[in-house]
Short mmCIF file of C-alpha atoms in Angstrom, two decimals:
data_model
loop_
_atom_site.label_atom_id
_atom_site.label_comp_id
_atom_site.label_asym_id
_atom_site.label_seq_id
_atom_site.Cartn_x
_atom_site.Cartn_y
_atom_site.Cartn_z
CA UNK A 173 -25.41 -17.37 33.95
CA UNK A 174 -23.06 -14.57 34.37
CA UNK A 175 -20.19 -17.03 32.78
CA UNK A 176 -22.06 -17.30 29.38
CA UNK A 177 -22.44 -13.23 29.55
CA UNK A 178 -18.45 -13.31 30.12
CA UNK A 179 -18.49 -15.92 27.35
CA UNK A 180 -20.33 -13.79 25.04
CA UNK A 181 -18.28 -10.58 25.75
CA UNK A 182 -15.16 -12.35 24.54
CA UNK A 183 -16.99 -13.80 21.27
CA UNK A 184 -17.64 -10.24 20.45
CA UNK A 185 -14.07 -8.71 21.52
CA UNK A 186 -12.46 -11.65 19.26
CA UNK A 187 -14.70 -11.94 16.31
CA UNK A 188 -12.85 -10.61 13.22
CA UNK A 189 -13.43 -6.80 12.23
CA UNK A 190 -13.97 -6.70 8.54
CA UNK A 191 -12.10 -3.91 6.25
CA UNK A 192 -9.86 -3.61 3.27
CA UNK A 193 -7.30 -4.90 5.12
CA UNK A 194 -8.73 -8.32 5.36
CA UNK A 195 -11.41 -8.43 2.65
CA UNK A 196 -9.64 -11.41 1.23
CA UNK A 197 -8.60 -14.34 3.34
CA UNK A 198 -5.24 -15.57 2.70
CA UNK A 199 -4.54 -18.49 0.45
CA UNK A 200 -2.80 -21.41 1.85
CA UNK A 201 -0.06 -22.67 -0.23
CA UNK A 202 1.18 -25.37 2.30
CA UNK A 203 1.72 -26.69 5.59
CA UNK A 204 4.81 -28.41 7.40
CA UNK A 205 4.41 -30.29 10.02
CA UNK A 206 7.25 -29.63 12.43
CA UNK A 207 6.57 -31.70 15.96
CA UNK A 208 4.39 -34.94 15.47
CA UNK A 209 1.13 -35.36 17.77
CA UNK A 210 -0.46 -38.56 17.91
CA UNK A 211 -4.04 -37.68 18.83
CA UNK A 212 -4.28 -34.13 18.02
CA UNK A 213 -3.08 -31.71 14.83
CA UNK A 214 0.88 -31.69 14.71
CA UNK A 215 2.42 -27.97 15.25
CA UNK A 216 3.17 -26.85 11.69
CA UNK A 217 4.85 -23.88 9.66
CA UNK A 218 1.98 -22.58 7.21
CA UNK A 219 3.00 -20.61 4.08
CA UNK A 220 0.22 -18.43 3.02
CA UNK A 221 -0.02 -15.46 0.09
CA UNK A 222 -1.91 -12.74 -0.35
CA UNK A 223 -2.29 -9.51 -2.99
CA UNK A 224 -2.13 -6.13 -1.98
CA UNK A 225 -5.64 -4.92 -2.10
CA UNK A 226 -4.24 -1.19 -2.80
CA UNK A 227 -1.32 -2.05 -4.85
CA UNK A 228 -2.32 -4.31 -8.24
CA UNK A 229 0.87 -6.14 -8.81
CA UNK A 230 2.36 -7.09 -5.73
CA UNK A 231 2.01 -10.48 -4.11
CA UNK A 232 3.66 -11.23 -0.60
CA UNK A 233 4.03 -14.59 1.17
CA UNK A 234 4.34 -15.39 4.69
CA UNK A 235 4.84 -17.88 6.87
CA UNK A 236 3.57 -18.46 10.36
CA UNK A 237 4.01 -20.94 12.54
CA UNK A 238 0.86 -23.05 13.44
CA UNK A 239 0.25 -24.94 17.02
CA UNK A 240 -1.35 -28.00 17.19
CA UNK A 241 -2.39 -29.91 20.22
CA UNK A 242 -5.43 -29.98 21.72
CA UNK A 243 -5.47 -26.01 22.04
CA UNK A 244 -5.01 -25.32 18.29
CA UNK A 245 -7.54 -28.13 18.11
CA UNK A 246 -9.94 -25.79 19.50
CA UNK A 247 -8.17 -22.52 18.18
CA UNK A 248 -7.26 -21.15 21.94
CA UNK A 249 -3.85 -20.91 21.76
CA UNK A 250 -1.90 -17.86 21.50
CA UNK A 251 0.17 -18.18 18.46
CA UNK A 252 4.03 -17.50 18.03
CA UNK A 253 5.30 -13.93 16.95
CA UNK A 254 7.67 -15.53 14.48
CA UNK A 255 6.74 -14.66 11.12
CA UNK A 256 8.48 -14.39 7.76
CA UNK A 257 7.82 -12.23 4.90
CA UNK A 258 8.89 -12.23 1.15
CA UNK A 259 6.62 -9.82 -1.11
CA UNK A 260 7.43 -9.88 -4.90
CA UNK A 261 6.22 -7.59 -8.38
CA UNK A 262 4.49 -10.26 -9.87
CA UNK A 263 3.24 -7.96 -13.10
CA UNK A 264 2.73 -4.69 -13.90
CA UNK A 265 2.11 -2.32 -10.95
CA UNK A 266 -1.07 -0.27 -10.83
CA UNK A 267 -1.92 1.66 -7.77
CA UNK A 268 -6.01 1.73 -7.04
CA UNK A 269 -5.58 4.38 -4.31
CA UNK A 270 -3.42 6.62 -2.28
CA UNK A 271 -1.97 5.38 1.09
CA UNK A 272 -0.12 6.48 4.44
CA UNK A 273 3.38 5.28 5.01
CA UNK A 274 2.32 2.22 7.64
CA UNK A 275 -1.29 1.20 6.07
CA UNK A 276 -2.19 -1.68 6.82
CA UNK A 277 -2.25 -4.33 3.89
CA UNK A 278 -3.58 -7.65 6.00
CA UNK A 279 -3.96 -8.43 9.77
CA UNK A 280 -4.86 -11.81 11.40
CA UNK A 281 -5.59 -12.23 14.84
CA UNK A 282 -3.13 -14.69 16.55
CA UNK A 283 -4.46 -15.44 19.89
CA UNK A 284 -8.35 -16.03 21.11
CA UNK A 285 -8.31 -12.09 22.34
CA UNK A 286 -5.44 -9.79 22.52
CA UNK A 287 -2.39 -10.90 19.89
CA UNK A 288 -2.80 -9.70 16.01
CA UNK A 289 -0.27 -10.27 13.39
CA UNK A 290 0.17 -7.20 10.72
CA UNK A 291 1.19 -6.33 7.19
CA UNK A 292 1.42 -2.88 6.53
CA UNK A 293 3.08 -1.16 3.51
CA UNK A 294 5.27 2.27 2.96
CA UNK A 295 7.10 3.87 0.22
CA UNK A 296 11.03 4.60 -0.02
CA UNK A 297 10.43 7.52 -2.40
CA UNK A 298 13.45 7.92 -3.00
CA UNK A 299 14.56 4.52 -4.79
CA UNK A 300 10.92 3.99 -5.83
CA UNK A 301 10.50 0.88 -3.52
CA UNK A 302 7.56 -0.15 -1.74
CA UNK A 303 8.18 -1.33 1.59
CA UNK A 304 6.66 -4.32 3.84
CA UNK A 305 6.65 -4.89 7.32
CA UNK A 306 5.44 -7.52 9.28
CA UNK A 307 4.69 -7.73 13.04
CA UNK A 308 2.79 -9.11 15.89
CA UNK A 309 1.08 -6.48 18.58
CA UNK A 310 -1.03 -7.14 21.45
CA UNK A 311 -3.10 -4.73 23.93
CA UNK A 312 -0.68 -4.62 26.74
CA UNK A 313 2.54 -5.60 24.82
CA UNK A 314 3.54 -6.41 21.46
CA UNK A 315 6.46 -8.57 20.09
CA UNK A 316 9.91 -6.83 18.61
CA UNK A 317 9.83 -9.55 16.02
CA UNK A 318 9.60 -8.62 12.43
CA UNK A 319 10.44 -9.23 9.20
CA UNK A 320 10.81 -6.68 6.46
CA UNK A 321 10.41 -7.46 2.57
CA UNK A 322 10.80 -4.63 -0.21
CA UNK A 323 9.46 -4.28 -3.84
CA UNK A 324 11.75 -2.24 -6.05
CA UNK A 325 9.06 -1.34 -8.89
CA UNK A 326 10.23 -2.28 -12.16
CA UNK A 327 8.72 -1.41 -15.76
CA UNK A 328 6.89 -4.54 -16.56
CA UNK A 329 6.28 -4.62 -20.89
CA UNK A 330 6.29 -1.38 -22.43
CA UNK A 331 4.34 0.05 -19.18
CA UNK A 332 6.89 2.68 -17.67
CA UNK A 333 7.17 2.02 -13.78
CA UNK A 334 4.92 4.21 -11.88
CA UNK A 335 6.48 6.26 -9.04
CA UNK A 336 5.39 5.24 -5.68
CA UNK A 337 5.54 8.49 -4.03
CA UNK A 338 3.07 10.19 -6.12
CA UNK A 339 0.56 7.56 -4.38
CA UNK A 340 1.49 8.98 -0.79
CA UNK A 341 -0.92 10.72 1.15
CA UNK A 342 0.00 14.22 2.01
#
């Protein structure tokens, strides 16, 4: 008995916490399969995209890689920090709301409990570029690997480029 009450606590310390940074899952644009398993999913690099839900505009693309086995069978394995980024205008930018330098944009967890990978956006006022960074953290200690990915924001038509420093919050 008191296993399925320890069972139950870490369902409810690993199910997935719901806000504007992850209204929208991401949308999988492919999968590589890197190391061969004969009975059980290969390991795989996955290329996923995703919009900015503050920034109208701006699409980003990542790439994770994805373990197979009988672990990611069962979705119990912690996942590799080694991500890749690439975030692109992709029409004409329209900001929806103000934001802190760091917000986060998207987060997916990357292990049954502890390990969550991160997008999270800034502004380089001063050349009018909006700034990506992603990362991996976990409770007791995160992962120094990143990948960074900027958006220089361009006119797009006859719409003049909007500056993204009047969108900071003070």
């Amino acid at each position: 008995m008191r296993a399925f009450f320890v069972f139950l606590f870490a369902l409810t310390l690993t199910a997935p916490t719901f806000s504007a940074a992850n209204a929208e899952e991401p949308d999988l644009i492919f999968r590589k399969s890197t190391v061969f398993k004969l009975l059980t999913p290969d390991h795989t690099l996955a290329t996923y995209g995703i919009d900015d839900p503050a920034v109208e505009g701006v699409a980003c693309h990542y790439t994770v890689p994805e373990k197979g086995g009988i672990g990611g069978l069962f979705n119990v394995v912690e996942e590799l920090s080694d991500v890749s980024l690439a975030c692109r205008q992709v029409g004409p930018i329209t900001f929806k709301e103000k934001f802190e330098q760091g917000d986060e944009v998207f987060r997916q967890r990357r292990s049954l409990i502890f390990k969550k990978m991160r997008i999270v956006r800034g502004c380089d006022a001063k050349r009018n570029v909006l700034v990506y960074l992603v990362y991996s953290d976990k409770i007791v200690e995160g992962s120094p690997k990143n990948s960074t990915s900027t958006v220089p924001i361009m006119p797009w038509g006859n719409s003049p480029a909007p500056k993204c420093g009047d969108w900071l919050e003070d």
